[in-house]
mmCIF file of C-alpha atoms and ligand atoms in Angstrom:
data_model
loop_
_atom_site.group_PDB
_atom_site.id
_atom_site.type_symbol
_atom_site.label_atom_id
_atom_site.label_comp_id
_atom_site.label_asym_id
_atom_site.label_seq_id
_atom_site.Cartn_x
_atom_site.Cartn_y
_atom_site.Cartn_z
ATOM 1 C CA MET A 1 11.515 60.323 -10.905
ATOM 2 C CA ARG A 2 9.450 63.228 -9.549
ATOM 3 C CA ALA A 3 9.574 64.679 -6.059
ATOM 4 C CA THR A 4 8.571 67.684 -3.970
ATOM 5 C CA VAL A 5 11.215 70.380 -3.721
ATOM 6 C CA ILE A 6 11.236 73.583 -1.657
ATOM 7 C CA HIS A 7 12.770 76.681 -3.207
ATOM 8 C CA GLY A 8 11.907 79.224 -0.549
ATOM 9 C CA PRO A 9 9.025 80.479 1.564
ATOM 10 C CA ASN A 10 5.672 79.591 -0.038
ATOM 11 C CA ASP A 11 7.514 78.046 -2.977
ATOM 12 C CA ILE A 12 6.905 74.302 -3.179
ATOM 13 C CA ARG A 13 7.388 72.658 -6.571
ATOM 14 C CA ILE A 14 7.112 69.229 -8.078
ATOM 15 C CA GLU A 15 10.215 68.543 -10.149
ATOM 16 C CA ASP A 16 12.153 65.870 -11.993
ATOM 17 C CA VAL A 17 15.008 64.742 -9.756
ATOM 18 C CA PRO A 18 17.650 61.990 -10.038
ATOM 19 C CA ASP A 19 16.226 58.515 -9.425
ATOM 20 C CA ALA A 20 16.602 57.105 -5.913
ATOM 21 C CA ARG A 21 19.263 54.392 -6.100
ATOM 22 C CA ILE A 22 21.359 52.147 -3.868
ATOM 23 C CA GLN A 23 24.545 53.952 -2.823
ATOM 24 C CA GLN A 24 25.641 51.950 0.223
ATOM 25 C CA PRO A 25 25.362 48.172 0.758
ATOM 26 C CA THR A 26 22.979 48.828 3.690
ATOM 27 C CA ASP A 27 20.556 50.924 1.598
ATOM 28 C CA ALA A 28 17.139 50.084 0.255
ATOM 29 C CA VAL A 29 15.089 51.896 -2.348
ATOM 30 C CA VAL A 30 11.434 52.253 -1.418
ATOM 31 C CA ARG A 31 8.740 53.108 -3.968
ATOM 32 C CA VAL A 32 6.394 55.436 -2.051
ATOM 33 C CA VAL A 33 2.738 54.416 -1.780
ATOM 34 C CA ASN A 34 1.601 57.108 0.677
ATOM 35 C CA ALA A 35 3.291 60.166 2.136
ATOM 36 C CA CYS A 36 1.968 63.252 3.885
ATOM 37 C CA ILE A 37 2.563 66.856 4.835
ATOM 38 C CA CYS A 38 3.541 67.565 8.433
ATOM 39 C CA GLY A 39 2.771 70.588 10.582
ATOM 40 C CA SER A 40 6.536 70.883 10.992
ATOM 41 C CA ASP A 41 6.972 71.153 7.186
ATOM 42 C CA LEU A 42 5.016 74.391 7.483
ATOM 43 C CA TRP A 43 7.841 76.001 9.471
ATOM 44 C CA ALA A 44 10.000 75.602 6.349
ATOM 45 C CA TYR A 45 7.112 76.605 4.084
ATOM 46 C CA ARG A 46 6.628 79.823 6.066
ATOM 47 C CA GLY A 47 10.338 80.558 6.037
ATOM 48 C CA VAL A 48 10.672 80.251 9.836
ATOM 49 C CA ALA A 49 12.991 77.240 9.446
ATOM 50 C CA SER A 50 15.556 77.863 6.721
ATOM 51 C CA ARG A 51 16.105 75.479 3.825
ATOM 52 C CA GLU A 52 18.489 75.575 0.897
ATOM 53 C CA ALA A 53 16.767 76.414 -2.374
ATOM 54 C CA GLY A 54 16.072 73.123 -4.119
ATOM 55 C CA GLN A 55 16.109 70.974 -0.988
ATOM 56 C CA ARG A 56 13.763 67.966 -0.824
ATOM 57 C CA ILE A 57 11.004 67.893 1.742
ATOM 58 C CA GLY A 58 8.725 65.386 3.461
ATOM 59 C CA HIS A 59 9.632 62.899 6.171
ATOM 60 C CA GLU A 60 6.614 60.583 6.510
ATOM 61 C CA PHE A 61 6.051 57.736 4.067
ATOM 62 C CA LEU A 62 5.229 54.128 3.547
ATOM 63 C CA GLY A 63 5.920 52.108 0.464
ATOM 64 C CA VAL A 64 7.121 48.978 -1.249
ATOM 65 C CA VAL A 65 10.778 47.956 -1.245
ATOM 66 C CA GLU A 66 12.050 48.009 -4.803
ATOM 67 C CA GLU A 67 15.680 47.010 -4.316
ATOM 68 C CA VAL A 68 18.039 46.311 -1.406
ATOM 69 C CA GLY A 69 21.809 46.573 -1.037
ATOM 70 C CA PRO A 70 23.897 43.384 -0.548
ATOM 71 C CA GLN A 71 24.142 43.846 3.243
ATOM 72 C CA VAL A 72 20.424 44.269 3.911
ATOM 73 C CA ARG A 73 19.154 41.180 5.753
ATOM 74 C CA GLY A 74 15.620 41.949 6.939
ATOM 75 C CA PHE A 75 13.977 43.207 3.748
ATOM 76 C CA LYS A 76 13.620 42.182 0.133
ATOM 77 C CA ALA A 77 11.986 43.551 -2.992
ATOM 78 C CA GLY A 78 8.213 43.544 -2.667
ATOM 79 C CA ASP A 79 8.072 44.064 1.119
ATOM 80 C CA PHE A 80 5.614 46.685 2.351
ATOM 81 C CA VAL A 81 7.219 49.003 4.886
ATOM 82 C CA VAL A 82 6.785 52.141 6.961
ATOM 83 C CA ALA A 83 9.639 54.548 7.647
ATOM 84 C CA PRO A 84 9.948 56.576 10.850
ATOM 85 C CA PHE A 85 10.799 60.241 10.269
ATOM 86 C CA VAL A 86 14.519 59.714 10.886
ATOM 87 C CA TRP A 87 16.758 56.925 9.672
ATOM 88 C CA SER A 88 19.083 55.162 12.117
ATOM 89 C CA ASP A 89 21.624 52.323 12.031
ATOM 90 C CA GLY A 90 19.810 50.131 14.535
ATOM 91 C CA THR A 91 23.041 48.940 16.145
ATOM 92 C CA CYS A 92 24.604 51.786 18.172
ATOM 93 C CA ASP A 93 24.111 52.379 21.919
ATOM 94 C CA PHE A 94 21.309 54.908 21.359
ATOM 95 C CA CYS A 95 19.446 52.727 18.864
ATOM 96 C CA ARG A 96 19.602 49.747 21.229
ATOM 97 C CA GLU A 97 18.274 51.926 24.042
ATOM 98 C CA GLY A 98 15.338 53.086 21.908
ATOM 99 C CA LEU A 99 16.553 56.615 21.229
ATOM 100 C CA GLN A 100 17.104 56.211 17.501
ATOM 101 C CA THR A 101 16.787 59.982 17.009
ATOM 102 C CA SER A 102 20.239 60.294 18.653
ATOM 103 C CA CYS A 103 21.891 57.711 16.394
ATOM 104 C CA PRO A 104 25.271 59.165 15.315
ATOM 105 C CA HIS A 105 24.708 57.671 11.836
ATOM 106 C CA GLY A 106 21.109 58.834 11.651
ATOM 107 C CA GLY A 107 19.522 61.573 9.596
ATOM 108 C CA PHE A 108 16.319 63.281 8.663
ATOM 109 C CA TRP A 109 14.528 62.708 5.351
ATOM 110 C CA GLY A 110 14.885 65.772 3.167
ATOM 111 C CA GLN A 111 18.104 66.997 4.787
ATOM 112 C CA VAL A 112 20.612 68.251 2.217
ATOM 113 C CA GLY A 113 21.811 65.345 0.069
ATOM 114 C CA SER A 114 19.003 62.948 0.978
ATOM 115 C CA ASP A 115 15.669 62.067 -0.561
ATOM 116 C CA GLY A 116 12.501 63.496 0.954
ATOM 117 C CA GLY A 117 9.375 61.506 1.684
ATOM 118 C CA GLN A 118 7.156 63.535 -0.649
ATOM 119 C CA GLY A 119 8.495 61.945 -3.811
ATOM 120 C CA GLU A 120 7.992 58.858 -5.929
ATOM 121 C CA ALA A 121 10.852 56.908 -4.331
ATOM 122 C CA VAL A 122 13.317 57.232 -1.466
ATOM 123 C CA ARG A 123 16.813 55.917 -0.862
ATOM 124 C CA VAL A 124 16.670 54.539 2.674
ATOM 125 C CA PRO A 125 20.025 54.402 4.508
ATOM 126 C CA PHE A 126 20.455 51.557 7.048
ATOM 127 C CA ALA A 127 17.302 49.816 5.865
ATOM 128 C CA ASP A 128 17.577 47.112 8.542
ATOM 129 C CA GLY A 129 17.743 49.668 11.364
ATOM 130 C CA THR A 130 15.232 52.091 9.925
ATOM 131 C CA LEU A 131 12.303 50.362 8.249
ATOM 132 C CA VAL A 132 9.481 48.410 9.874
ATOM 133 C CA GLN A 133 7.769 45.558 8.041
ATOM 134 C CA LEU A 134 4.018 45.824 7.397
ATOM 135 C CA PRO A 135 1.663 43.058 6.250
ATOM 136 C CA LYS A 136 1.762 42.892 2.445
ATOM 137 C CA GLU A 137 -2.013 42.775 2.109
ATOM 138 C CA ALA A 138 -2.272 46.157 3.880
ATOM 139 C CA ALA A 139 -0.626 47.874 0.885
ATOM 140 C CA GLY A 140 -3.916 47.924 -0.999
ATOM 141 C CA ASP A 141 -6.152 48.590 1.997
ATOM 142 C CA GLU A 142 -7.307 52.203 1.634
ATOM 143 C CA LYS A 143 -8.993 52.043 5.026
ATOM 144 C CA LEU A 144 -5.810 50.996 6.796
ATOM 145 C CA LEU A 145 -3.220 53.098 4.928
ATOM 146 C CA PRO A 146 -3.848 56.436 6.734
ATOM 147 C CA GLY A 147 -3.427 54.847 10.162
ATOM 148 C CA LEU A 148 -0.251 53.042 9.109
ATOM 149 C CA LEU A 149 1.100 56.259 7.606
ATOM 150 C CA SER A 150 0.501 58.098 10.901
ATOM 151 C CA LEU A 151 3.023 55.767 12.572
ATOM 152 C CA SER A 152 5.755 57.501 10.606
ATOM 153 C CA ASP A 153 5.429 60.559 12.788
ATOM 154 C CA VAL A 154 2.212 61.982 14.256
ATOM 155 C CA MET A 155 0.922 58.930 16.130
ATOM 156 C CA ALA A 156 4.394 58.026 17.364
ATOM 157 C CA THR A 157 4.938 61.632 18.413
ATOM 158 C CA GLY A 158 1.598 61.845 20.217
ATOM 159 C CA HIS A 159 2.511 58.622 22.003
ATOM 160 C CA HIS A 160 5.900 60.066 22.955
ATOM 161 C CA ALA A 161 4.153 63.080 24.504
ATOM 162 C CA ALA A 162 1.886 60.771 26.511
ATOM 163 C CA VAL A 163 4.731 58.529 27.649
ATOM 164 C CA SER A 164 6.936 61.529 28.513
ATOM 165 C CA ALA A 165 4.141 63.112 30.528
ATOM 166 C CA GLY A 166 3.738 59.868 32.436
ATOM 167 C CA VAL A 167 0.127 59.086 31.520
ATOM 168 C CA THR A 168 -1.090 56.217 33.708
ATOM 169 C CA PRO A 169 -4.436 54.401 33.932
ATOM 170 C CA GLY A 170 -7.022 56.650 35.542
ATOM 171 C CA SER A 171 -4.907 59.797 35.378
ATOM 172 C CA THR A 172 -6.182 63.211 34.314
ATOM 173 C CA VAL A 173 -4.575 64.417 31.111
ATOM 174 C CA ALA A 174 -4.658 67.769 29.318
ATOM 175 C CA VAL A 175 -3.534 68.220 25.711
ATOM 176 C CA VAL A 176 -2.354 71.605 24.422
ATOM 177 C CA GLY A 177 -2.623 71.783 20.627
ATOM 178 C CA ASP A 178 -5.389 70.661 18.281
ATOM 179 C CA GLY A 179 -3.163 69.795 15.317
ATOM 180 C CA ALA A 180 -2.656 66.221 14.179
ATOM 181 C CA VAL A 181 -0.001 65.562 16.844
ATOM 182 C CA GLY A 182 -2.162 66.924 19.664
ATOM 183 C CA LEU A 183 -5.075 64.794 18.479
ATOM 184 C CA CYS A 184 -2.853 61.728 18.335
ATOM 185 C CA GLY A 185 -1.745 62.647 21.859
ATOM 186 C CA VAL A 186 -5.380 62.423 22.946
ATOM 187 C CA LEU A 187 -5.626 59.001 21.298
ATOM 188 C CA ALA A 188 -2.356 57.854 22.887
ATOM 189 C CA ALA A 189 -3.488 59.005 26.348
ATOM 190 C CA HIS A 190 -6.787 57.185 25.878
ATOM 191 C CA ARG A 191 -4.929 54.055 24.753
ATOM 192 C CA LEU A 192 -2.795 54.225 27.899
ATOM 193 C CA GLY A 193 -5.915 54.300 30.058
ATOM 194 C CA ALA A 194 -6.246 57.960 31.052
ATOM 195 C CA GLY A 195 -9.393 58.520 33.102
ATOM 196 C CA ARG A 196 -10.085 61.999 31.909
ATOM 197 C CA ILE A 197 -8.724 63.818 28.874
ATOM 198 C CA ILE A 198 -9.125 67.573 28.458
ATOM 199 C CA ALA A 199 -8.407 68.733 24.909
ATOM 200 C CA LEU A 200 -7.598 72.414 24.373
ATOM 201 C CA GLY A 201 -8.849 73.578 20.993
ATOM 202 C CA ARG A 202 -11.432 75.800 19.381
ATOM 203 C CA HIS A 203 -11.912 74.404 15.878
ATOM 204 C CA GLN A 204 -14.894 72.128 15.903
ATOM 205 C CA VAL A 205 -13.700 69.785 13.153
ATOM 206 C CA ARG A 206 -10.632 69.143 15.295
ATOM 207 C CA THR A 207 -12.332 68.937 18.666
ATOM 208 C CA ASP A 208 -14.833 66.477 17.152
ATOM 209 C CA ILE A 209 -11.907 64.216 16.286
ATOM 210 C CA ALA A 210 -10.504 64.767 19.782
ATOM 211 C CA ARG A 211 -13.780 63.476 21.236
ATOM 212 C CA LYS A 212 -13.715 60.473 18.888
ATOM 213 C CA PHE A 213 -10.169 59.821 20.115
ATOM 214 C CA GLY A 214 -11.271 59.821 23.743
ATOM 215 C CA ALA A 215 -11.341 63.439 24.948
ATOM 216 C CA THR A 216 -13.864 63.820 27.769
ATOM 217 C CA ASP A 217 -13.730 67.635 27.896
ATOM 218 C CA VAL A 218 -12.926 70.368 25.396
ATOM 219 C CA VAL A 219 -11.607 73.790 26.407
ATOM 220 C CA ALA A 220 -11.972 76.432 23.696
ATOM 221 C CA GLU A 221 -10.424 79.274 25.698
ATOM 222 C CA ARG A 222 -6.823 80.369 25.203
ATOM 223 C CA GLY A 223 -4.059 81.787 27.384
ATOM 224 C CA GLU A 224 -5.038 82.763 30.932
ATOM 225 C CA ASP A 225 -8.685 81.849 30.337
ATOM 226 C CA ALA A 226 -7.695 78.328 29.267
ATOM 227 C CA ILE A 227 -5.567 77.917 32.386
ATOM 228 C CA GLU A 228 -8.476 79.024 34.559
ATOM 229 C CA LYS A 229 -10.898 76.711 32.764
ATOM 230 C CA VAL A 230 -8.682 73.625 33.149
ATOM 231 C CA LYS A 231 -8.182 74.450 36.842
ATOM 232 C CA GLU A 232 -11.945 74.757 37.213
ATOM 233 C CA LEU A 233 -12.478 71.353 35.580
ATOM 234 C CA THR A 234 -9.929 69.709 37.852
ATOM 235 C CA GLY A 235 -11.002 70.981 41.246
ATOM 236 C CA GLY A 236 -8.377 73.713 41.137
ATOM 237 C CA GLN A 237 -5.513 71.222 40.810
ATOM 238 C CA GLY A 238 -4.658 70.867 37.138
ATOM 239 C CA ALA A 239 -3.804 67.702 35.177
ATOM 240 C CA HIS A 240 -1.425 64.915 36.213
ATOM 241 C CA ALA A 241 -0.067 64.752 32.703
ATOM 242 C CA VAL A 242 0.024 67.584 30.158
ATOM 243 C CA LEU A 243 0.887 66.971 26.506
ATOM 244 C CA GLU A 244 2.357 70.012 24.747
ATOM 245 C CA ALA A 245 2.074 69.712 20.951
ATOM 246 C CA VAL A 246 2.544 73.234 19.625
ATOM 247 C CA GLY A 247 6.019 74.534 20.443
ATOM 248 C CA THR A 248 5.329 78.201 21.072
ATOM 249 C CA GLU A 249 6.127 80.236 24.153
ATOM 250 C CA GLU A 250 2.449 80.639 24.973
ATOM 251 C CA SER A 251 1.629 76.934 24.605
ATOM 252 C CA MET A 252 4.522 75.959 26.872
ATOM 253 C CA ARG A 253 3.446 78.518 29.483
ATOM 254 C CA THR A 254 -0.108 77.172 29.333
ATOM 255 C CA ALA A 255 1.099 73.567 29.583
ATOM 256 C CA ILE A 256 3.229 74.186 32.666
ATOM 257 C CA SER A 257 0.503 76.244 34.327
ATOM 258 C CA ILE A 258 -2.173 73.562 33.925
ATOM 259 C CA ALA A 259 0.031 70.750 35.240
ATOM 260 C CA ARG A 260 -0.948 69.616 38.702
ATOM 261 C CA ASP A 261 1.662 69.925 41.466
ATOM 262 C CA GLY A 262 3.909 66.889 41.109
ATOM 263 C CA GLY A 263 2.722 66.374 37.531
ATOM 264 C CA ALA A 264 4.619 66.402 34.271
ATOM 265 C CA VAL A 265 4.569 68.060 30.871
ATOM 266 C CA GLY A 266 5.480 65.906 27.852
ATOM 267 C CA TYR A 267 6.561 68.343 25.158
ATOM 268 C CA VAL A 268 6.777 67.363 21.512
ATOM 269 C CA GLY A 269 5.940 70.603 19.716
ATOM 270 C CA VAL A 270 9.038 71.675 17.789
ATOM 271 C CA PRO A 271 10.172 74.728 19.829
ATOM 272 C CA HIS A 272 9.851 77.935 17.874
ATOM 273 C CA GLY A 273 9.252 80.367 20.675
ATOM 274 C CA GLY A 274 12.463 80.273 22.667
ATOM 275 C CA SER A 275 12.408 79.144 26.281
ATOM 276 C CA ALA A 276 10.585 82.093 27.826
ATOM 277 C CA GLY A 277 7.491 79.948 28.362
ATOM 278 C CA VAL A 278 9.411 77.692 30.733
ATOM 279 C CA ASP A 279 9.060 79.218 34.180
ATOM 280 C CA ILE A 280 11.582 77.191 36.120
ATOM 281 C CA GLY A 281 10.712 78.965 39.367
ATOM 282 C CA GLN A 282 7.089 77.920 39.104
ATOM 283 C CA MET A 283 8.134 74.395 38.159
ATOM 284 C CA PHE A 284 10.473 74.179 41.159
ATOM 285 C CA GLY A 285 7.929 75.331 43.687
ATOM 286 C CA ARG A 286 5.250 72.958 42.383
ATOM 287 C CA ASN A 287 7.468 69.992 41.477
ATOM 288 C CA VAL A 288 6.363 70.079 37.847
ATOM 289 C CA GLN A 289 8.547 67.981 35.556
ATOM 290 C CA LEU A 290 9.318 68.620 31.917
ATOM 291 C CA ARG A 291 10.197 65.705 29.645
ATOM 292 C CA GLY A 292 9.993 64.946 25.957
ATOM 293 C CA GLY A 293 11.641 66.161 22.795
ATOM 294 C CA VAL A 294 11.883 64.674 19.333
ATOM 295 C CA ALA A 295 10.049 61.343 19.293
ATOM 296 C CA PRO A 296 12.023 58.146 18.618
ATOM 297 C CA ALA A 297 9.240 56.903 16.335
ATOM 298 C CA ARG A 298 11.258 53.809 15.373
ATOM 299 C CA ALA A 299 11.100 52.623 19.000
ATOM 300 C CA TYR A 300 7.324 53.005 19.232
ATOM 301 C CA ILE A 301 6.108 51.642 15.873
ATOM 302 C CA PRO A 302 6.341 47.952 16.878
ATOM 303 C CA GLU A 303 4.214 48.667 19.965
ATOM 304 C CA LEU A 304 1.578 50.781 18.177
ATOM 305 C CA LEU A 305 1.353 48.802 14.933
ATOM 306 C CA PRO A 306 -0.739 45.859 16.213
ATOM 307 C CA ASP A 307 -3.392 48.251 17.579
ATOM 308 C CA VAL A 308 -3.622 50.010 14.206
ATOM 309 C CA LEU A 309 -3.837 46.712 12.315
ATOM 310 C CA SER A 310 -6.528 45.370 14.646
ATOM 311 C CA GLY A 311 -8.546 48.592 14.420
ATOM 312 C CA LYS A 312 -8.265 49.221 18.152
ATOM 313 C CA ILE A 313 -7.017 52.709 17.309
ATOM 314 C CA ASP A 314 -7.500 54.636 14.067
ATOM 315 C CA PRO A 315 -5.114 57.585 14.073
ATOM 316 C CA GLY A 316 -5.706 57.844 10.308
ATOM 317 C CA LEU A 317 -8.731 60.015 11.092
ATOM 318 C CA VAL A 318 -6.365 63.005 11.322
ATOM 319 C CA PHE A 319 -6.090 62.989 7.522
ATOM 320 C CA ASP A 320 -8.919 65.062 6.092
ATOM 321 C CA ARG A 321 -7.633 65.492 2.555
ATOM 322 C CA THR A 322 -5.848 63.340 -0.013
ATOM 323 C CA VAL A 323 -3.938 64.697 -2.999
ATOM 324 C CA ASP A 324 -1.707 63.203 -5.688
ATOM 325 C CA LEU A 325 1.886 64.353 -6.141
ATOM 326 C CA ASP A 326 0.836 67.266 -8.352
ATOM 327 C CA GLY A 327 -1.563 68.382 -5.638
ATOM 328 C CA VAL A 328 1.175 68.780 -3.002
ATOM 329 C CA PRO A 329 1.710 72.567 -3.404
ATOM 330 C CA GLU A 330 -2.048 73.037 -2.934
ATOM 331 C CA GLY A 331 -1.859 70.708 0.073
ATOM 332 C CA TYR A 332 0.720 73.002 1.696
ATOM 333 C CA ARG A 333 -1.506 76.014 1.079
ATOM 334 C CA ALA A 334 -4.478 74.216 2.610
ATOM 335 C CA MET A 335 -2.553 73.252 5.734
ATOM 336 C CA ASP A 336 -1.008 76.708 5.995
ATOM 337 C CA ASN A 337 -4.403 78.409 5.974
ATOM 338 C CA ARG A 338 -5.789 75.680 8.235
ATOM 339 C CA SER A 339 -8.495 74.603 5.777
ATOM 340 C CA ALA A 340 -6.937 71.120 5.990
ATOM 341 C CA LEU A 341 -5.822 69.402 9.184
ATOM 342 C CA LYS A 342 -3.389 66.961 7.602
ATOM 343 C CA VAL A 343 -2.913 66.126 3.944
ATOM 344 C CA ARG A 344 -2.144 62.643 2.682
ATOM 345 C CA ILE A 345 -0.350 62.138 -0.611
ATOM 346 C CA SER A 346 -1.395 59.056 -2.540
ATOM 347 C CA PHE A 347 0.888 57.924 -5.380
HETATM 348 ZN ZN1 ZN B 401 22.117 54.094 15.943
#
């Protein structure tokens, strides 16, 4: 089979790799229908996050089950499924509490020795704990596929930011980051009933999507000017809930500064700027809380899925380009130079 492999910074290749196959009785093999490139893949692409030469990459996919191991109970060949961006056993204390990302038997697609999502097929460990069943007829529905694919990561992660920040009906929300996760955070906040949603971003293609997703205000300023602008829009108080979807020192500083006293920041941007943006003294004096982290997508998919299927939300709008497997290296380039927001891979 063929799959995407990373050899070093700016070096993404499509190569022949060993076929995905059942290795454990709890495994399934999934033939990938759609996958995508994540903003977090770019950290590896840019050489900021290190990878072994020849490592697989990609952690978002949906597909059709091709084969299951003898101990798999919930899935059979032909089922259409979505995979969250980590696998998990579904039975341990953390999995039962909805924090599948802390499963001691869990792992991340593309980690050394595992298949990545950006390939023709994937060996899925702990299929019963990991995969979520989708309606079979959706497999051929081009209109529905992007939204279903977003459940793998970006929509679930945006939702995690909103839940962590404590978005409640009527609350004022601010979202730092105009990437796919930030935009999904806007959509998640809207879905949870936020009264006002201020999206921070300066690229019109992105802020247009933010408005479609429910943003009531857009702030194009950055740094201190952005902080001032959000304060101005909120009567000097700031937002009840702030969603941080970037992961840099500056974005964290902005997020904490625009939180209202007693408010909370839900952070889901993979931290790449150290902790200098977290001013604990300011947070103490103003009772600002900080929650979040890596999103347990597996816990959220069952809640979000019906709204995607019914068309109540369409997070698939974050995909603005579709490539085939051979187009993946170009897809990375396009996301790296920000000419594409999020690239879908159709097999
Ligand atoms: Zn577990």
